[in-house]
Each structure stands twice: as structure tokens, then as C-alpha cells.
Coordinates of C-alpha atoms and ligand atoms in Angstrom, one line a residue:
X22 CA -33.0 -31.1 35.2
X23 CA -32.3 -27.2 33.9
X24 CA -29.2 -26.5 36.2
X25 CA -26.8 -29.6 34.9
X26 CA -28.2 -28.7 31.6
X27 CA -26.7 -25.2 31.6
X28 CA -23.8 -25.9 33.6
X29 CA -22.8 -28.5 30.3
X30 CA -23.8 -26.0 27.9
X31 CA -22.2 -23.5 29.4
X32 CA -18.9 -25.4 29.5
X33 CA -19.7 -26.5 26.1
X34 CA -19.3 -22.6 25.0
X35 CA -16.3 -21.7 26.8
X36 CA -14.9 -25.0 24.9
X37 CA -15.6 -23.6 21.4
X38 CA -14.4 -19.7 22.2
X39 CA -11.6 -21.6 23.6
X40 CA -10.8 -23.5 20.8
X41 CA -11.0 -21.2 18.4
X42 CA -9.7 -18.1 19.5
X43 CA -5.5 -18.1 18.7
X44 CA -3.1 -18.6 21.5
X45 CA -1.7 -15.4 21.9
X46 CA 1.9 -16.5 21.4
X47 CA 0.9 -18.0 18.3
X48 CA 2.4 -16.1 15.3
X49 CA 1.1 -18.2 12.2
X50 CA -1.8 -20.4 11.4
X51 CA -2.7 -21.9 8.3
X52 CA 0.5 -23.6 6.9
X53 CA -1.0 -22.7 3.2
X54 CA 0.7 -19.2 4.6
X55 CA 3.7 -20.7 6.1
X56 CA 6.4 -20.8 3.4
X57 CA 9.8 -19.3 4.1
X58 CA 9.6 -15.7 3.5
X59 CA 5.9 -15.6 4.0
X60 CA 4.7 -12.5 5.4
X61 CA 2.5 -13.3 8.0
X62 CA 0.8 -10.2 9.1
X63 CA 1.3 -8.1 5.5
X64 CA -1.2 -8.8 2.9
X65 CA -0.1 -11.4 -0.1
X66 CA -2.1 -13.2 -2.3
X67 CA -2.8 -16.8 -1.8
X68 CA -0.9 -18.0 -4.6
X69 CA 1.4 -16.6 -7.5
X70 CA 2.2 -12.6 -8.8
X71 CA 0.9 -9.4 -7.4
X72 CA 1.9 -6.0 -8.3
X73 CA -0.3 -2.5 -7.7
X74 CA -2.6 -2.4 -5.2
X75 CA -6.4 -1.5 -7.0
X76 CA -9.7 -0.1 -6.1
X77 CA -9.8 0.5 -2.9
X78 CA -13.5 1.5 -1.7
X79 CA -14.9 1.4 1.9
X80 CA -18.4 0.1 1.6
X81 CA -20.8 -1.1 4.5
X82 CA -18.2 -1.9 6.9
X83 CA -15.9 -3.5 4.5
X84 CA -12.5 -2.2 2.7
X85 CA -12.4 -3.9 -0.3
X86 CA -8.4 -4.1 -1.5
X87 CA -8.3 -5.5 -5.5
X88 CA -4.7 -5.7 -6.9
X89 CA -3.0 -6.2 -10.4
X90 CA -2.7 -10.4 -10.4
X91 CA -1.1 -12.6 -13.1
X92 CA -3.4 -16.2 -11.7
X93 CA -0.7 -18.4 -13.8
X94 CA 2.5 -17.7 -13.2
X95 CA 5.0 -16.2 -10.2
X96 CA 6.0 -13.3 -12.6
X97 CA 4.0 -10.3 -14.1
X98 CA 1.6 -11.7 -17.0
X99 CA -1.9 -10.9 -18.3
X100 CA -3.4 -8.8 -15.7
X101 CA -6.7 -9.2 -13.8
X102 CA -7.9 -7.8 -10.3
X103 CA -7.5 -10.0 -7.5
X104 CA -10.1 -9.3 -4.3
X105 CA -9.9 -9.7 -0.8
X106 CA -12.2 -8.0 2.2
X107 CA -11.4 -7.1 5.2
X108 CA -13.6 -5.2 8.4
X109 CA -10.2 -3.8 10.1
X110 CA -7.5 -3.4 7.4
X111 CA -5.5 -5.7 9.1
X112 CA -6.9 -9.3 8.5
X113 CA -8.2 -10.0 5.1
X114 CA -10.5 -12.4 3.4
X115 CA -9.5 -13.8 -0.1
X116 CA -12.3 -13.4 -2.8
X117 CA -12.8 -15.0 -6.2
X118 CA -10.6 -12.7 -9.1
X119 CA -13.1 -9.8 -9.6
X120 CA -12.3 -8.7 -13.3
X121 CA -10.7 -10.8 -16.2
X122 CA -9.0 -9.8 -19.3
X123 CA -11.4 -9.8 -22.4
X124 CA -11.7 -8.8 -26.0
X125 CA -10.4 -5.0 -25.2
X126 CA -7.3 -5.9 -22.9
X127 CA -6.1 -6.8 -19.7
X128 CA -7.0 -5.2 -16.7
X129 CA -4.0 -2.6 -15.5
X130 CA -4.7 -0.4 -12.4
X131 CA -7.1 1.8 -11.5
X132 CA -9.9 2.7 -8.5
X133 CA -13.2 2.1 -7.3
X134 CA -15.6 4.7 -6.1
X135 CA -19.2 4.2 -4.3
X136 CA -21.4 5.7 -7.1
X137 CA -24.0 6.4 -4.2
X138 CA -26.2 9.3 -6.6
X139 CA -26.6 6.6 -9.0
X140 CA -24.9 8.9 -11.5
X141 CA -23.9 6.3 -14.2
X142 CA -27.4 4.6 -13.9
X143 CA -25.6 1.1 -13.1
X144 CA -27.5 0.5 -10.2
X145 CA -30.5 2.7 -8.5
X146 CA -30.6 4.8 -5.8
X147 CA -31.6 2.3 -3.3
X148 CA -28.5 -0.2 -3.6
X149 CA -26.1 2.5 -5.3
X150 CA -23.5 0.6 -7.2
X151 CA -19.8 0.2 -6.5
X152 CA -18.2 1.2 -10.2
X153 CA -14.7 0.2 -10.9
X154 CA -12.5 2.7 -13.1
X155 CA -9.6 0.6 -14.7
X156 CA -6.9 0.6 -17.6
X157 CA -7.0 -1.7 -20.8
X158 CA -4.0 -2.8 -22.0
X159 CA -4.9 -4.3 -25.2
X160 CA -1.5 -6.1 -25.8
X161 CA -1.8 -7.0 -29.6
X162 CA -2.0 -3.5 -30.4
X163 CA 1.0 -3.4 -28.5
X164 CA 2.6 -5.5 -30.4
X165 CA 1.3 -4.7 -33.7
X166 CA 3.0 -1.1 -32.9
X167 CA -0.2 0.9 -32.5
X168 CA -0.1 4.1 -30.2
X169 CA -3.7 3.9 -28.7
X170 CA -3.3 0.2 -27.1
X171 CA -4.4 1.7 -23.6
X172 CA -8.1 2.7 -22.9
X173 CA -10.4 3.4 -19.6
X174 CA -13.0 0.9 -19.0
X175 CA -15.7 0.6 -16.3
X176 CA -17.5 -2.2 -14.5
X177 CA -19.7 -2.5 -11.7
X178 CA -21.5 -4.4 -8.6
X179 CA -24.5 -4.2 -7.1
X180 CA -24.0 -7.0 -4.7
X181 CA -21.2 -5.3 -1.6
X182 CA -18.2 -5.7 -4.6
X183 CA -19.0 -9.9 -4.6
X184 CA -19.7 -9.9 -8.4
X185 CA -18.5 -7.7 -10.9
X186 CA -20.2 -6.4 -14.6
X187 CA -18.1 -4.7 -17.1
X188 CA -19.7 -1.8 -18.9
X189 CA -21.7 -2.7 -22.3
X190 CA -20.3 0.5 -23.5
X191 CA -16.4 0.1 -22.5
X192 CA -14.0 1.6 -23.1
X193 CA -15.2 5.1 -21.9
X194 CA -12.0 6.6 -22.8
X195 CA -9.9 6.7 -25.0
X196 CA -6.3 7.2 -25.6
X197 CA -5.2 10.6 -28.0
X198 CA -2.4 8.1 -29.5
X199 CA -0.2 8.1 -26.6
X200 CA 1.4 4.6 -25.1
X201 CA 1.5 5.3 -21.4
X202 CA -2.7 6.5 -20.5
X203 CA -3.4 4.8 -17.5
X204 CA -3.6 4.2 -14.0
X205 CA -7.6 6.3 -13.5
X206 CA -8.0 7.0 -9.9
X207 CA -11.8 8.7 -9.2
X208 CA -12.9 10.6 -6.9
X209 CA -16.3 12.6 -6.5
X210 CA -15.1 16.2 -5.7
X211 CA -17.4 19.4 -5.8
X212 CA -20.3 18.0 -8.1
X213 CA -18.9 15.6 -10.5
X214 CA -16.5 12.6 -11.1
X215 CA -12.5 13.8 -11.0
X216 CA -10.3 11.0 -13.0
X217 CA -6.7 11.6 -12.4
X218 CA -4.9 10.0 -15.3
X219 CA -1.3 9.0 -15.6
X220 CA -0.1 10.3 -18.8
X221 CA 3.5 9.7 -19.8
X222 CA 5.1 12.4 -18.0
X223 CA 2.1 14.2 -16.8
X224 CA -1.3 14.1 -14.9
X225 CA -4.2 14.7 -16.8
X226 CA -7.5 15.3 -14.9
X227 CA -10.6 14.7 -16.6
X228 CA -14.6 15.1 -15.3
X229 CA -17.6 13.5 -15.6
X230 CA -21.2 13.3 -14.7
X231 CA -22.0 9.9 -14.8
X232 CA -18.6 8.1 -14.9
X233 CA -19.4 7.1 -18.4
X234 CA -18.6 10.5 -20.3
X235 CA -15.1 12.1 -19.6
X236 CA -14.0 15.9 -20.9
X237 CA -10.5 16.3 -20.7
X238 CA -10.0 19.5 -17.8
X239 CA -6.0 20.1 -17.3
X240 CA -2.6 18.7 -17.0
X241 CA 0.1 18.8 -14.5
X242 CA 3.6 18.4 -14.9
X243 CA 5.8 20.7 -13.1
X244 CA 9.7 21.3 -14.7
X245 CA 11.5 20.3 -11.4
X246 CA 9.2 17.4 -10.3
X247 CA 11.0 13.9 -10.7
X248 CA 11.1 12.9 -14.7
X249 CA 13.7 9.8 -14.1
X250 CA 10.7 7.0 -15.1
X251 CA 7.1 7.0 -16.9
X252 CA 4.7 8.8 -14.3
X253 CA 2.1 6.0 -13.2
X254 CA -0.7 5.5 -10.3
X255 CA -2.1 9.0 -9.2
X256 CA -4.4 9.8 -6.4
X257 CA -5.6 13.1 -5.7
X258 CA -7.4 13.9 -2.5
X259 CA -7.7 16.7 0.4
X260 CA -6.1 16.3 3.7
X261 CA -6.6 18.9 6.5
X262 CA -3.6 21.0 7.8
X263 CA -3.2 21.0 12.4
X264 CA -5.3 24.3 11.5
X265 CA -8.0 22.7 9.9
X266 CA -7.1 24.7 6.7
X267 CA -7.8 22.2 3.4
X268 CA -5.0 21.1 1.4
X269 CA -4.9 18.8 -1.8
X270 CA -2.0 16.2 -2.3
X271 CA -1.2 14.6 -5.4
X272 CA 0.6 11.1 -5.8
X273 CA 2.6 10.3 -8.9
X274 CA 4.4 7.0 -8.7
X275 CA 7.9 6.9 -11.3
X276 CA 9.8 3.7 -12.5
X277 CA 12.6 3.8 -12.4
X278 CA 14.1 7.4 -11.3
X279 CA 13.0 6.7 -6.9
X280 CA 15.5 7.6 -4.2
X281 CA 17.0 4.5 -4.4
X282 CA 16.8 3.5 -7.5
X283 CA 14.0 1.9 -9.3
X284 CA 10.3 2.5 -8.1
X285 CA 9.2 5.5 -5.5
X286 CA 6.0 7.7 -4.8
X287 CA 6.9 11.5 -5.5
X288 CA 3.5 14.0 -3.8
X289 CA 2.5 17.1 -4.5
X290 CA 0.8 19.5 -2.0
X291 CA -1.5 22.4 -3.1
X292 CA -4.8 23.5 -4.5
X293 CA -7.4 21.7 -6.8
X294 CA -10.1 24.2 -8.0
X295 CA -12.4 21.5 -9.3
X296 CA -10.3 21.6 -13.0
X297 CA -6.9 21.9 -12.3
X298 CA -4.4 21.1 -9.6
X299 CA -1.3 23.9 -8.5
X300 CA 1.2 22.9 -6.4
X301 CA 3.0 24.9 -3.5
X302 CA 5.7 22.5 -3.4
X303 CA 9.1 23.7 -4.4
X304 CA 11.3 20.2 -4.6
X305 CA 10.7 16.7 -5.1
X306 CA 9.0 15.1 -2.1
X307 CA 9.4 11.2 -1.7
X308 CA 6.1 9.4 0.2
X309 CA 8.4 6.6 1.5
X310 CA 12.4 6.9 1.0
X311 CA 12.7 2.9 1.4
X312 CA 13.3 0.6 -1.9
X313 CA 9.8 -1.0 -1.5
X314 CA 6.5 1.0 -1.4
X315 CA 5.5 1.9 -5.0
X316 CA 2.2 2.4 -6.6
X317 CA 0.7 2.8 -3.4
X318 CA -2.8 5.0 -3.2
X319 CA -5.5 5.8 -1.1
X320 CA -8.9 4.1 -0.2
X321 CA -12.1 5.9 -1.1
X322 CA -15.7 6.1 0.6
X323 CA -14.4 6.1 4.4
X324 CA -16.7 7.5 6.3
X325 CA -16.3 11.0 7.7
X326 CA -16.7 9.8 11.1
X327 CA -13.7 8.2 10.7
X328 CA -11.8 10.7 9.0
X329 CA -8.5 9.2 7.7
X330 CA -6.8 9.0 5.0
X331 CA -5.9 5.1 4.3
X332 CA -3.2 4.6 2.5
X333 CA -1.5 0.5 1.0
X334 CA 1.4 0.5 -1.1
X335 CA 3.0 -2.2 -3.2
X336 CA 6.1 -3.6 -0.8
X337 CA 8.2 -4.3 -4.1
X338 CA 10.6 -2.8 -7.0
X339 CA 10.3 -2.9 -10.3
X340 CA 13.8 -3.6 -10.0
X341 CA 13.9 -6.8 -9.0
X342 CA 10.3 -7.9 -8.2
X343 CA 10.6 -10.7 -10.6
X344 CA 13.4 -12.4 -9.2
X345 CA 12.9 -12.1 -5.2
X346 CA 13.7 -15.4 -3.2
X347 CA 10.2 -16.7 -3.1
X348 CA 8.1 -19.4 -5.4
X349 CA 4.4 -20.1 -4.9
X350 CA 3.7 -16.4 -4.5
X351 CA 5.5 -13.0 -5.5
X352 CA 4.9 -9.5 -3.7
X353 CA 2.9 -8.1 -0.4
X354 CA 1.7 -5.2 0.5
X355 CA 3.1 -2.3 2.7
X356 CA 0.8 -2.3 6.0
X357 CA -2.0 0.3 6.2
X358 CA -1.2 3.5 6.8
X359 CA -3.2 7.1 7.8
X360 CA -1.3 9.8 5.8
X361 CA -1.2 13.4 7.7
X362 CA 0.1 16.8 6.9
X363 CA 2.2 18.3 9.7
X364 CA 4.5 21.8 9.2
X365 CA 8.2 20.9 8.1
X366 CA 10.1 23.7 8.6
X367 CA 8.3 26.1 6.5
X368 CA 6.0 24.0 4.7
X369 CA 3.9 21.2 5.1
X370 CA 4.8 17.6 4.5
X371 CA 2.8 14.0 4.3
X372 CA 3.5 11.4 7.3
X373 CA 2.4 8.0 7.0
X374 CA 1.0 6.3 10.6
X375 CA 0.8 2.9 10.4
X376 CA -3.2 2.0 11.2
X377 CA -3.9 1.7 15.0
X378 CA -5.9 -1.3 14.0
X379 CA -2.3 -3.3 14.2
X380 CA -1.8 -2.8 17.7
X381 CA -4.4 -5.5 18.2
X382 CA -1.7 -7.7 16.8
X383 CA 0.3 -7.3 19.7
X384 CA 0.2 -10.2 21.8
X385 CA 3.3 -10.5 24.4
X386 CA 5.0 -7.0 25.6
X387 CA 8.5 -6.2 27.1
X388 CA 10.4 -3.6 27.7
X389 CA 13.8 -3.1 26.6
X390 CA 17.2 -1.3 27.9
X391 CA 20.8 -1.6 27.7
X392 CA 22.7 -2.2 25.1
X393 CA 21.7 -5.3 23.8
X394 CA 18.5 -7.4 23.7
X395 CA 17.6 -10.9 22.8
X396 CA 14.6 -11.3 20.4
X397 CA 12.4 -14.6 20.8
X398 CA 9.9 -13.9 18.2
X399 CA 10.0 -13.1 14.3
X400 CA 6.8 -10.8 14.2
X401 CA 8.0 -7.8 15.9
X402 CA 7.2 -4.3 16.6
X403 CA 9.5 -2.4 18.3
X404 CA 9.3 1.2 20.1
X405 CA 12.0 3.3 21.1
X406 CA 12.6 6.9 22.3
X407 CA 15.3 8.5 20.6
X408 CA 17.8 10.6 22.9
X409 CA 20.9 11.6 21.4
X410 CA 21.7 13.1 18.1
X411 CA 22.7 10.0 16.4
X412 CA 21.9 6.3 16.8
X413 CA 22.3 2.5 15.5
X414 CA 20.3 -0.9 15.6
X415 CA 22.1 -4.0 14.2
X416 CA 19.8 -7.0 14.2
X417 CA 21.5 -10.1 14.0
X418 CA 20.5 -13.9 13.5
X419 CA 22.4 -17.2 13.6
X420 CA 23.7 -17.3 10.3
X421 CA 25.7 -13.8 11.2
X422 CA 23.3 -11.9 8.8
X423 CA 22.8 -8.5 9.7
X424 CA 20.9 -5.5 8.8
X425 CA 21.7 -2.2 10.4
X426 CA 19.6 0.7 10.9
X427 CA 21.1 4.1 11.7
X428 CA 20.8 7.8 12.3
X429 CA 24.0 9.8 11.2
X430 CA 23.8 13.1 11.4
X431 CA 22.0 14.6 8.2
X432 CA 20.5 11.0 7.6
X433 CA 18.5 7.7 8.2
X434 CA 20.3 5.0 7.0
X435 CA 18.9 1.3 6.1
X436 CA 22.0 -0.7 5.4
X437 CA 20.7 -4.6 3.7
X438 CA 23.9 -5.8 2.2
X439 CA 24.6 -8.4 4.5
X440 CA 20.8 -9.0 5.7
X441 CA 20.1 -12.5 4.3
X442 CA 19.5 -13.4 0.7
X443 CA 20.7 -10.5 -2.0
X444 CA 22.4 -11.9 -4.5
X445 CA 19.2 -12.8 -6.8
X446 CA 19.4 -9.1 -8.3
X447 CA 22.8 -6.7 -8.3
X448 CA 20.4 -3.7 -7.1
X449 CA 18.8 -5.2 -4.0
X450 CA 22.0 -5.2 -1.4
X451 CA 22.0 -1.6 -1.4
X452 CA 22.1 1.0 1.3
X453 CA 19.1 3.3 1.7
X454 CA 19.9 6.4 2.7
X455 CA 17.1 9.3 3.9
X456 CA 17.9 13.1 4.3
X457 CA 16.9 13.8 7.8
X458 CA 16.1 17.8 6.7
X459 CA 13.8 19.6 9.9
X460 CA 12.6 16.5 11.3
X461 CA 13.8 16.7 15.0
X462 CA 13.9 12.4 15.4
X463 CA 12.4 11.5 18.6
X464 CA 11.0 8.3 18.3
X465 CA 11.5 5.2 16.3
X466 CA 8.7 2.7 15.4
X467 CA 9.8 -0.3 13.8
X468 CA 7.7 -3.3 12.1
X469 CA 9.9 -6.5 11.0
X470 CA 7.6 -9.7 9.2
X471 CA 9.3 -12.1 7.9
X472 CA 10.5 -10.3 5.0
X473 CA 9.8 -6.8 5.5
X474 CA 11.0 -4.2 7.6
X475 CA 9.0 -0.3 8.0
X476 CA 10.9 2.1 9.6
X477 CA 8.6 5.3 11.3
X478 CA 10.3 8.1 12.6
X479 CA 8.5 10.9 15.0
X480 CA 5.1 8.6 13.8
X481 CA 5.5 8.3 10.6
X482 CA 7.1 11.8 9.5
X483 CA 9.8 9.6 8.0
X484 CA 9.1 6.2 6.8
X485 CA 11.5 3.9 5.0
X486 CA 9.9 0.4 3.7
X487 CA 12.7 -2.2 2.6
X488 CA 12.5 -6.2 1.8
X489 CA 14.8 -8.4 3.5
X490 CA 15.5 -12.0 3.0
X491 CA 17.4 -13.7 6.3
X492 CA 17.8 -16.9 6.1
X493 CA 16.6 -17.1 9.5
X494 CA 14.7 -14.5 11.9
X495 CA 16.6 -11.9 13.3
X496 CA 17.2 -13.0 17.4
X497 CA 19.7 -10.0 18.2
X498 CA 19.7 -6.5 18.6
X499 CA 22.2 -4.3 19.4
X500 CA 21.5 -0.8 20.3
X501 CA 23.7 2.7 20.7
X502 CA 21.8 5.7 21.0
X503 CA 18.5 4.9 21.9
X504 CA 16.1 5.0 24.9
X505 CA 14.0 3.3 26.6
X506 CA 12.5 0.7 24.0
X507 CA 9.6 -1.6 23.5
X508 CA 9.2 -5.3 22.0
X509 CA 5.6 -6.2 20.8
X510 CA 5.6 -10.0 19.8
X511 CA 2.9 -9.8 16.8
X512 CA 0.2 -12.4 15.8
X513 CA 0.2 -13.6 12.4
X514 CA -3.1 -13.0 10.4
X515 CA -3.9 -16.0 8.7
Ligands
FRU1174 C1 2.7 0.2 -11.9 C2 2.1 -0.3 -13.2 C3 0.9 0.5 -13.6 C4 0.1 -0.5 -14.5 C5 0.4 -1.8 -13.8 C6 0.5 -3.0 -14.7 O1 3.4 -0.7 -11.2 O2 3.1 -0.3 -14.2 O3 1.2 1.7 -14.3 O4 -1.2 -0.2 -14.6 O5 1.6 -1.7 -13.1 O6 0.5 -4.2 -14.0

């Protein structure tokens, strides 16, 4: 009686791991996530707008990723924090909205931090809570002409970010009768809470104790940094040179006044004494020199055995993120990235890796020479050495769209006027163009979702992020000046 009993049980398990894990040339799953222009392995929210990506906080094997949300409607409106969870930054769990508006505004962006002294006395020391730092924008005093209409709030969970509390006391800070005082992003550095503050056309850093009292410490705002837009979404954290000596980057995200117009992440590398930040930087530096990767910041609380520096961006432009071809949901994000310092030319620079959690996304593999090269799938990655000085990809699709990727000389060019869709915004068929400066190209990374491509160069020491809309998927390349390539066919995530 036990053997056949095993043998059908047995059988009987293979048949569920069978069923359930996804055929590896399957790209897409749940048609909910099927729509035209759905990315499929780039984070979106389930239904209607997203902007800013928010609190992101590491906590017990989870990265939570919160973003601005309108619930009810496809364009920007009242703002609350959309959730999702996810154990590997690559496939993510949609939550219930974690913060609504209420009677001192909407909820603009801001971070989260692992409060795990039990400094603001929200929790206790034994289940430490997660405490969310956020702007209110308290519209009728918008409207009513009032100069103060953005404060700070708080709220916090005690249950792994499933339920959130806002702060009896809110708002814990308050504006000095300026317009723009947003965007807090946290951090605990040397002792006490650091809030970098987007203020107009500066950074203001504040401390705290407890994350309930703030003293106003310095600002920052250098004469030649980039001034073209309203200064929003800072993060301020230390990175660690090849030498192991410790440097301090500063994000400030500008609308409009980016390298292509519109939206862009300018950085800052130098010192943070615990008060105020000084910068060795001598010229604008641009995280991302592609149209789409704005407000993008950094995820706090990962453990030190991991060591990285996890990075998401908003994949969209002020410009025209209103207006972009699709319906029951607006806006993704960029995909996760490890930012690291590394010495160009004489002084250091930021390059942005996409996570090696995506390679398990790579189902089929081939490799590709010659000239030209058929593409079967619409999730790609592809890989290619670069040999000569310059170089050019033209991916094509039935409908003879075409976007065109090249180097020429000084440059990195991303050319999308004839890629698919444009004509919904005058800005959005533009060409993209990228200074080359030191960066010795060597290899090219490429990821390509159904409306997205990310462009890595030398692993990320130049990255370009750009929407696309084709009205169907590329199934073309053609290929001067380049090696020995790679096509990854990748799975989608939902
Ligand atoms: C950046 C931003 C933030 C603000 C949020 C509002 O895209 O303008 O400064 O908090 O969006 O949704």
C-alpha cells in the first residue's frame, strides 16, 4: 500500500510545480497587465496615475516602493501613497494605498526610514516602527494665495509597512512662508535624523532626535549648479570610492531645465559634516541623460551585508506625462539600479547598474553577429562589446518605425522621432543627445519593455532612459560598429 501511495503523490507534486511555475518563453501573464504599451517587467501601478517614486525602506526581507498616486483619474490629482512589496526588486506585490489626503493636505513625496532606536516613541524597541516623512500640500491655501500651503508630516507602522498611522501631532514642520518646501528624504547619519528638504532653489537640511522636532542646520545651493526649474526630490547618502575612501552624493531633481528638456536628476559629490553638505563638483552632473528618469531616489535600511546603493526613478517627463498614449494607467518606473562612484578623468562620477536581480528574467539566450539580426521577442536585453570608435543600432518593426541608437564621436545619441507614437506632445520626438566626455565606451547594455528603452554604457557609467511608443515590437536590428552581441528574451513579471 505505501509505494503506489507515494509514487501518486509524488506525481501529484511535480504536477502543481509544474503548473505553476511560468513557461520560460512566456513573456506576460495576467491580461489585467496586458494592455498595449504595458510594461511588463517595469513597475506600474495596477490602475490609473503615478508620478514620484516614495519611501523606499528595506525592512525584514522586503523593499517597500510607495509612490505619488491620483486613485481617480489617468492624470496628476489629489495625491496619496500607493504600496507595493517586493523580496527581489524585480517582481512586486500591489498593497492597499498606504496614506490618504486629510484635513492638512495631500500627500506629496517624501521617504521612509526604519526608526529601529525607537527615537520618535511610535513604536518600542522590540517591533521598532517604520515612520514615513512626507510633504502636505494643503491645496486651499493654495488657492486662497497663502505662502505656507506646504508642511512636513509623519506617520507610522508597526505592522512590516501593512497599515499606516499619521502622527497626532502633524505637521512637524512647517513652512517659513515659502511655496516650494517639500520633497523630505531622511536618513539617520552620525547620531540623529538628517531631513534633506527641497526648498525652491536650494537644499535645506534640518536634524532631529526623534523625527518629531526639526532645527533648521544649512542650505546648499551652489551659483553654477542647474537653476532652469524648481529644485525637488533630494537624497543625500554616502557611497564609497574603488579606494574605500567615503564620499557623500546629493540628488536634486529640476523641472523643467534637464538635458533634454523638461525633467532630469542633477548630483552633487562631496562632504556632509553632520550639518552641512560641500561639494567638490565643479559642473553640472546629470544622473541619467535620457528624457525619462526624474525624481528618482534611493532606498533606505539595506543591510550592510548587502551594501548597495538601490536606486528607482520615475520613467516619465513632466513634459508630457499627462498625455502619453496609454489609458487605464499612466507612468512606470525606471528598473532598479545600484549607483557607484568610479574616477572620470579627474574626478569621480555616479554610474547606475541595473540590479543583478534582473538577470533572472532572462529566459532564452543567443548570440548575435553580423550585421543584422532578427528579434522574436518584445522583452529584450541585449549585450554588446563595443570595438570601434563609433557605432549605430536601428531597431525596426513592421510598420517601418525606427529608433536609432548611436555613438558619434563626442556623443551618445537616442534618436525617437520616427519610433512609433510621438505626435501626442511636440517635445516627445526629440533626439537625446549625451556628451561622451572620458568615458572610454566598451560595452553597451540595452533593456527594451514594451515602452521603454535604458541604455548602459561601460555598466552603467552612462545611462540614457527614454519612452517609446511602437505601434508594434521592434523585430529588427541593424548593427555597424559593434561586437560580438547578446539577446536575452526577458520574462514578464506579472
Ligand atoms: C516631483 C513632484 C514633487 C512633489 C510631487 C507631487 O515630480 O513635483 O516635488 O512632491 O511631484 O506629486
Amino acid at each position: 500500500m505505501k509505494k503506489p501511495l507515494s509514487w501518486l503523490s509524488g506525481l501529484l507534486i511535480f504536477l502543481v510545480f509544474a503548473c505553476s511555475e511560468k513557461p520560460d518563453t512566456q513573456e506576460t501573464s495576467s491580461s489585467e497587465f496586458d494592455e498595449p504599451f504595458r510594461p511588463q517587467f517595469h513597475f506600474s501601478p495596477p490602475s490609473n496615475w503615478m508620478n514620484d517614486p516614495n519611501g523606499m525602506v528595506y525592512w525584514e526581507g522586503e523593499y517597500h516602493l510607495f509612490y505619488q498616486y491620483h486613485p481617480d483619474g489617468n492624470t496628476w490629482g489629489p495625491m496619496h501613497w500607493g504600496h507595493a512589496i517586493s523580496e527581489d526588486l524585480v517582481h512586486w506585490e500591489h498593497q492597499p494605498i498606504a496614506l490618504f489626503p486629510d484635513e492638512h493636505g495631500t500627500i506629496f513625496s517624501g521617504s521612509a526610514v526604519a526608526d529601529i532606536k525607537n527615537t520618535s516613541g511610535l513604536g518600542t524597541e522590540e517591533n521598532p516602527p517604520l515612520v514615513a516623512i512626507f510633504t502636505y500640500h494643503d491645496a486651499e491655501g493654495e488657492k486662497a494665495g497663502r505662502d505656507d500651503f506646504q508642511t512636513q508630516g509623519i506617520a507610522f507602522s508597526t505592522d512590516k509597512g501593512r497599515t499606516w498611522t499619521k502622527y497626532e501631532g502633524n505637521p512637524v514642520l512647517t513652512s517659513p512662508g515659502i511655496k516650494d518646501f517639500r520633497d523630505p528624504k531622511v536618513a539617520w547619519i552620525d547620531g540623529q535624523w538628517i531631513m534633506s528638504l527641497a526648498v525652491k532653489d536650494r537644499i535645506s537640511f534640518y536634524s532631529s532626535p526623534n523625527l518629531l522636532d526639526w532645527t533648521h542646520e544649512s542650505d546648499f545651493a551652489p551659483e553654477w549648479a542647474a537653476y532652469g526649474g524648481v529644485w525637488e526630490c533630494p537624497d543625500l547618502f554616502p557611497l564609497k570610492t574603488p579606494d574605500g575612501e567615503e564620499k557623500w552624493i546629493l540628488f536634486v531633481s529640476i523641472n523643467p531645465g534637464g538635458p533634454q528638456g523638461g525633467s532630469a536628476t542633477q548630483y552633487f559629490i562631496g562632504d556632509f559634516d553632520g550639518k552641512k553638505f560641500t561639494t567638490e563638483t565643479k559642473e553640472v552632473m546629470w544622473l541619467d541623460w535620457g528624457a525619462d528618469n526624474y525624481a528618482g531616489v534611493t532606498w533606505s535600511n539595506v543591510p550592510e551585508s548587502d551594501g548597495r546603493r538601490l536606486f528607482i526613478g520615475w520613467m516619465s517627463n513632466w513634459q508630457y506625462a499627462e498625455v502619453v498614449p496609454t489609458e487605464n494607467w499612466r507612468s512606470a518606473m525606471t528598473i532598479p539600479r545600484s549607483l557607484e562612484l568610479f574616477k572620470d578623468g579627474e574626478f569621480y562620477a555616479l554610474a547606475s547598474k541595473p540590479v543583478k536581480e534582473l538577470n533572472k528574467l532572462r529566459s532564452a539566450s543567443k548570440n548575435i553577429s553580423g550585421s543584422e539580426a532578427d528579434l522574436t521577442h518584445e522583452l529584450l536585453e541585449l549585450e554588446f562589446a563595443v570595438t570601434g570608435e563609433d557605432f549605430r543600432i536601428e531597431f525596426q518593426n513592421e510598420e517601418n518605425e525606427r529608433l536609432i541608437l548611436e555613438k558619434s564621436g563626442e556623443y551618445i545619441v537616442l534618436d525617437r522621432g520616427l519610433s512609433g507614437i510621438t505626435d501626442f506632445k511636440a517635445d516627445f520626438a526629440n533626439t537625446q543627445t549625451a556628451p561622451v566626455g572620458n568615458i572610454q565606451a566598451k560595452n553597451l547594455r540595452l533593456f527594451i519593455d514594451r515602452s521603454s528603452i535604458e541604455v548602459f554604457i561601460n555598466d552603467g557609467e552612462l545611462a540614457l532612459t527614454a519612452l517609446i511608443f511602437p505601434n508594434s515590437h521592434y523585430n529588427k536590428i541593424q548593427i555597424q560598429g559593434l561586437g560580438n552581441g547578446k539577446v536575452h528574451h526577458l520574462k514578464g513579471i506579472w
